[in-house]
Amino acid sequence: MFLTTRRRLTALNSLVFLLIFIIFTSTLYSYLHFRLFSQIDSVLISQASSVRLVHGHIVPLGRHQFNPRVFILLQGSDGRMVSPDRFPAEIANVEEIAATVSAGSIESREYEGHVFRIANVPYRYSDNKYNVDSTWVVTGVFAVSVVDPEVEILQSFLVMILSGGLVSTLAILIAGYLLAKKAMIPIQAAWERQQQFVSDASHELRSPITGIYSNAELLLRHPERSIGEERQRLTTILQESTRMTNLISSLLTLARADANKAELHLSLVDISKVAEAVVSSFRPREELQEICLAVNLEPELYVMADKDRIHQLMVILLDNAFSFTPTQGEIQVRCYRADRHILLRVADTGPGILPQHIPRIFDRFFRGDKSRSRKNGGTGLGLAIAKWIVEKHKGKIAVESEMGQGTIFTVYLPGEKG
């Protein structure tokens, strides 16, 4: 699949670059052609228009400038042509091709190995008899110039374009391939993460479903037993159902986040009050697990935030700390202001996180100690959701950990004045 996509991207990138190259070189060629011939055409028109007969002789109008590259031909009403100038021997019969140029136009003609630029200007004066023949009436004036140097420049430029085009095409194909390869890196990485996510989600869902199914089947095998006798199996079913509900809720949160459909309802929130409410909900757990929960909250720490999401963030961090802090351990919760930021700091005295695991702890379904995480009811999605909440609030989350000493999570949120 990725190979086909890469080939298509390579072809598309190469086509775009090739079109740009063709348009650029065509524009450059047209501009060079215009610059080379526009001045020649202007001279031809000027020379032809300046020809006037007075008593059978040519008298130039105005200030006539001699140009050795321009030759004049006169055309009579009978179609014959007369040359007042002496043409070089190699172009002595140029009248043959001049006669094919339409009146009032400027055209190029090839003749005997040369390229001529010919302007045909109608003669507009009443004194129109040339002294060669008193009855020969002039009807048109042709100005002729040899443009071999200009044509040679254009041909050399065209050869250069075509030669460069072959090299450029190869370079374009290589560049297109490299760009396609680079563009595919995040796509392939996202695909692999998605595949891994689906695989992990399936695995995580299979575990509680299996527990529910197996315990329900055992209950059905012994219908004569009372609820009290099957209390353990019923408790397991309830625990696995709760775990599956939490997992599905977390998956839906992340799915909405990925689709940018999880909107924040922002308002001015006092972080200290939210933290105080969350800490109060964990007091029973503090007593049950015999853990010291120390709290230090500065008052009136305001942020523009979604109160429910901030509450969820603190629940995730505290739940994570309680899950990994042993009996007689300590958890510290601190909220305070530092410069323009509001900091939330949750520290525990748990076993710590291996250095190689720290870069991955915010990955979905990642667990440093998988067996222990499942035992504590963790889904491996809490910290991924926590990171998403922090980033949606334009903040950042950092972690510090030392094996055997504990872990510290610090959240930085942009502060507001109350």
PDB file of N, CA and C in Angstrom, residues 119-164:
ATOM      1  N   ALA A 119       9.362  42.883 -43.587  1.00  0.00           N
ATOM      2  CA  ALA A 119       8.194  43.710 -43.279  1.00  0.00           C
ATOM      3  C   ALA A 119       7.599  44.227 -44.589  1.00  0.00           C
ATOM      4  N   ASN A 120       6.302  44.060 -44.780  1.00  0.00           N
ATOM      5  CA  ASN A 120       5.594  44.525 -45.977  1.00  0.00           C
ATOM      6  C   ASN A 120       4.701  45.700 -45.579  1.00  0.00           C
ATOM      7  N   VAL A 121       5.100  46.921 -45.993  1.00  0.00           N
ATOM      8  CA  VAL A 121       4.360  48.133 -45.637  1.00  0.00           C
ATOM      9  C   VAL A 121       3.739  48.722 -46.903  1.00  0.00           C
ATOM     10  N   PRO A 122       2.431  48.918 -46.981  1.00  0.00           N
ATOM     11  CA  PRO A 122       1.801  49.533 -48.171  1.00  0.00           C
ATOM     12  C   PRO A 122       2.316  50.955 -48.393  1.00  0.00           C
ATOM     13  N   TYR A 123       2.566  51.286 -49.658  1.00  0.00           N
ATOM     14  CA  TYR A 123       3.014  52.649 -49.996  1.00  0.00           C
ATOM     15  C   TYR A 123       1.800  53.568 -49.991  1.00  0.00           C
ATOM     16  N   ARG A 124       1.890  54.705 -49.268  1.00  0.00           N
ATOM     17  CA  ARG A 124       0.690  55.503 -49.009  1.00  0.00           C
ATOM     18  C   ARG A 124       0.722  56.913 -49.625  1.00  0.00           C
ATOM     19  N   TYR A 125       1.732  57.204 -50.478  1.00  0.00           N
ATOM     20  CA  TYR A 125       1.851  58.557 -51.025  1.00  0.00           C
ATOM     21  C   TYR A 125       1.344  58.594 -52.477  1.00  0.00           C
ATOM     22  N   SER A 126       0.887  59.768 -52.897  1.00  0.00           N
ATOM     23  CA  SER A 126       0.313  59.903 -54.252  1.00  0.00           C
ATOM     24  C   SER A 126       1.391  59.889 -55.342  1.00  0.00           C
ATOM     25  N   ASP A 127       2.566  60.403 -55.032  1.00  0.00           N
ATOM     26  CA  ASP A 127       3.675  60.370 -55.998  1.00  0.00           C
ATOM     27  C   ASP A 127       4.279  58.962 -55.936  1.00  0.00           C
ATOM     28  N   ASN A 128       3.788  58.090 -56.806  1.00  0.00           N
ATOM     29  CA  ASN A 128       4.116  56.672 -56.659  1.00  0.00           C
ATOM     30  C   ASN A 128       4.760  56.039 -57.899  1.00  0.00           C
ATOM     31  N   LYS A 129       5.332  56.880 -58.785  1.00  0.00           N
ATOM     32  CA  LYS A 129       5.970  56.322 -59.983  1.00  0.00           C
ATOM     33  C   LYS A 129       7.480  56.307 -59.804  1.00  0.00           C
ATOM     34  N   TYR A 130       8.058  55.146 -60.089  1.00  0.00           N
ATOM     35  CA  TYR A 130       9.503  54.975 -59.935  1.00  0.00           C
ATOM     36  C   TYR A 130      10.164  55.218 -61.291  1.00  0.00           C
ATOM     37  N   ASN A 131      11.362  55.803 -61.341  1.00  0.00           N
ATOM     38  CA  ASN A 131      11.983  56.239 -62.584  1.00  0.00           C
ATOM     39  C   ASN A 131      12.467  55.112 -63.470  1.00  0.00           C
ATOM     40  N   VAL A 132      12.415  53.928 -62.984  1.00  0.00           N
ATOM     41  CA  VAL A 132      12.793  52.803 -63.851  1.00  0.00           C
ATOM     42  C   VAL A 132      11.836  52.705 -65.020  1.00  0.00           C
ATOM     43  N   ASP A 133      10.557  52.942 -64.735  1.00  0.00           N
ATOM     44  CA  ASP A 133       9.519  52.872 -65.759  1.00  0.00           C
ATOM     45  C   ASP A 133       8.448  53.878 -65.368  1.00  0.00           C
ATOM     46  N   SER A 134       8.236  54.883 -66.234  1.00  0.00           N
ATOM     47  CA  SER A 134       7.296  55.947 -65.870  1.00  0.00           C
ATOM     48  C   SER A 134       5.890  55.450 -65.670  1.00  0.00           C
ATOM     49  N   THR A 135       5.621  54.256 -66.155  1.00  0.00           N
ATOM     50  CA  THR A 135       4.271  53.692 -65.960  1.00  0.00           C
ATOM     51  C   THR A 135       4.221  52.695 -64.811  1.00  0.00           C
ATOM     52  N   TRP A 136       5.368  52.497 -64.166  1.00  0.00           N
ATOM     53  CA  TRP A 136       5.434  51.480 -63.064  1.00  0.00           C
ATOM     54  C   TRP A 136       5.079  52.146 -61.746  1.00  0.00           C
ATOM     55  N   VAL A 137       3.978  51.736 -61.185  1.00  0.00           N
ATOM     56  CA  VAL A 137       3.444  52.361 -59.967  1.00  0.00           C
ATOM     57  C   VAL A 137       3.795  51.513 -58.756  1.00  0.00           C
ATOM     58  N   VAL A 138       4.366  52.148 -57.729  1.00  0.00           N
ATOM     59  CA  VAL A 138       4.744  51.459 -56.494  1.00  0.00           C
ATOM     60  C   VAL A 138       3.522  51.308 -55.584  1.00  0.00           C
ATOM     61  N   THR A 139       3.277  50.103 -55.137  1.00  0.00           N
ATOM     62  CA  THR A 139       2.143  49.847 -54.224  1.00  0.00           C
ATOM     63  C   THR A 139       2.590  49.366 -52.847  1.00  0.00           C
ATOM     64  N   GLY A 140       3.808  48.892 -52.726  1.00  0.00           N
ATOM     65  CA  GLY A 140       4.277  48.391 -51.435  1.00  0.00           C
ATOM     66  C   GLY A 140       5.771  48.509 -51.259  1.00  0.00           C
ATOM     67  N   VAL A 141       6.213  48.618 -50.009  1.00  0.00           N
ATOM     68  CA  VAL A 141       7.630  48.704 -49.689  1.00  0.00           C
ATOM     69  C   VAL A 141       7.985  47.556 -48.751  1.00  0.00           C
ATOM     70  N   PHE A 142       9.020  46.831 -49.124  1.00  0.00           N
ATOM     71  CA  PHE A 142       9.487  45.722 -48.290  1.00  0.00           C
ATOM     72  C   PHE A 142      10.827  46.105 -47.655  1.00  0.00           C
ATOM     73  N   ALA A 143      10.922  45.872 -46.344  1.00  0.00           N
ATOM     74  CA  ALA A 143      12.195  46.023 -45.644  1.00  0.00           C
ATOM     75  C   ALA A 143      12.663  44.629 -45.244  1.00  0.00           C
ATOM     76  N   VAL A 144      13.878  44.273 -45.651  1.00  0.00           N
ATOM     77  CA  VAL A 144      14.381  42.911 -45.460  1.00  0.00           C
ATOM     78  C   VAL A 144      15.663  42.962 -44.624  1.00  0.00           C
ATOM     79  N   SER A 145      15.756  42.027 -43.659  1.00  0.00           N
ATOM     80  CA  SER A 145      16.969  41.937 -42.842  1.00  0.00           C
ATOM     81  C   SER A 145      17.323  40.473 -42.621  1.00  0.00           C
ATOM     82  N   VAL A 146      18.604  40.189 -42.654  1.00  0.00           N
ATOM     83  CA  VAL A 146      19.086  38.840 -42.356  1.00  0.00           C
ATOM     84  C   VAL A 146      19.180  38.696 -40.837  1.00  0.00           C
ATOM     85  N   VAL A 147      18.499  37.702 -40.302  1.00  0.00           N
ATOM     86  CA  VAL A 147      18.451  37.533 -38.833  1.00  0.00           C
ATOM     87  C   VAL A 147      19.117  36.228 -38.418  1.00  0.00           C
ATOM     88  N   ASP A 148      20.137  35.808 -39.169  1.00  0.00           N
ATOM     89  CA  ASP A 148      20.848  34.574 -38.810  1.00  0.00           C
ATOM     90  C   ASP A 148      21.432  34.614 -37.396  1.00  0.00           C
ATOM     91  N   PRO A 149      22.048  35.715 -36.939  1.00  0.00           N
ATOM     92  CA  PRO A 149      22.610  35.724 -35.575  1.00  0.00           C
ATOM     93  C   PRO A 149      21.535  35.518 -34.491  1.00  0.00           C
ATOM     94  N   GLU A 150      20.389  36.181 -34.666  1.00  0.00           N
ATOM     95  CA  GLU A 150      19.306  36.040 -33.677  1.00  0.00           C
ATOM     96  C   GLU A 150      18.753  34.618 -33.655  1.00  0.00           C
ATOM     97  N   VAL A 151      18.575  34.053 -34.855  1.00  0.00           N
ATOM     98  CA  VAL A 151      18.073  32.674 -34.941  1.00  0.00           C
ATOM     99  C   VAL A 151      19.066  31.707 -34.311  1.00  0.00           C
ATOM    100  N   GLU A 152      20.350  31.967 -34.531  1.00  0.00           N
ATOM    101  CA  GLU A 152      21.380  31.093 -33.956  1.00  0.00           C
ATOM    102  C   GLU A 152      21.350  31.172 -32.421  1.00  0.00           C
ATOM    103  N   ILE A 153      21.140  32.386 -31.900  1.00  0.00           N
ATOM    104  CA  ILE A 153      21.033  32.536 -30.440  1.00  0.00           C
ATOM    105  C   ILE A 153      19.845  31.747 -29.910  1.00  0.00           C
ATOM    106  N   LEU A 154      18.709  31.864 -30.588  1.00  0.00           N
ATOM    107  CA  LEU A 154      17.506  31.139 -30.149  1.00  0.00           C
ATOM    108  C   LEU A 154      17.707  29.637 -30.234  1.00  0.00           C
ATOM    109  N   GLN A 155      18.334  29.177 -31.309  1.00  0.00           N
ATOM    110  CA  GLN A 155      18.576  27.739 -31.460  1.00  0.00           C
ATOM    111  C   GLN A 155      19.528  27.226 -30.389  1.00  0.00           C
ATOM    112  N   SER A 156      20.563  28.004 -30.095  1.00  0.00           N
ATOM    113  CA  SER A 156      21.504  27.595 -29.042  1.00  0.00           C
ATOM    114  C   SER A 156      20.808  27.548 -27.692  1.00  0.00           C
ATOM    115  N   PHE A 157      19.950  28.535 -27.477  1.00  0.00           N
ATOM    116  CA  PHE A 157      19.201  28.555 -26.217  1.00  0.00           C
ATOM    117  C   PHE A 157      18.245  27.364 -26.127  1.00  0.00           C
ATOM    118  N   LEU A 158      17.615  27.024 -27.264  1.00  0.00           N
ATOM    119  CA  LEU A 158      16.698  25.890 -27.287  1.00  0.00           C
ATOM    120  C   LEU A 158      17.436  24.583 -27.020  1.00  0.00           C
ATOM    121  N   VAL A 159      18.628  24.442 -27.630  1.00  0.00           N
ATOM    122  CA  VAL A 159      19.451  23.243 -27.385  1.00  0.00           C
ATOM    123  C   VAL A 159      19.826  23.164 -25.904  1.00  0.00           C
ATOM    124  N   MET A 160      20.162  24.316 -25.337  1.00  0.00           N
ATOM    125  CA  MET A 160      20.514  24.349 -23.915  1.00  0.00           C
ATOM    126  C   MET A 160      19.316  23.951 -23.050  1.00  0.00           C
ATOM    127  N   ILE A 161      18.128  24.421 -23.427  1.00  0.00           N
ATOM    128  CA  ILE A 161      16.921  24.079 -22.677  1.00  0.00           C
ATOM    129  C   ILE A 161      16.655  22.577 -22.746  1.00  0.00           C
ATOM    130  N   LEU A 162      16.759  22.023 -23.970  1.00  0.00           N
ATOM    131  CA  LEU A 162      16.483  20.595 -24.134  1.00  0.00           C
ATOM    132  C   LEU A 162      17.521  19.747 -23.402  1.00  0.00           C
ATOM    133  N   SER A 163      18.792  20.158 -23.508  1.00  0.00           N
ATOM    134  CA  SER A 163      19.834  19.412 -22.793  1.00  0.00           C
ATOM    135  C   SER A 163      19.628  19.519 -21.290  1.00  0.00           C
ATOM    136  N   GLY A 164      19.376  20.759 -20.849  1.00  0.00           N
ATOM    137  CA  GLY A 164      19.104  20.945 -19.427  1.00  0.00           C
ATOM    138  C   GLY A 164      17.829  20.262 -18.994  1.00  0.00           C
TER     139      GLY A 164
END
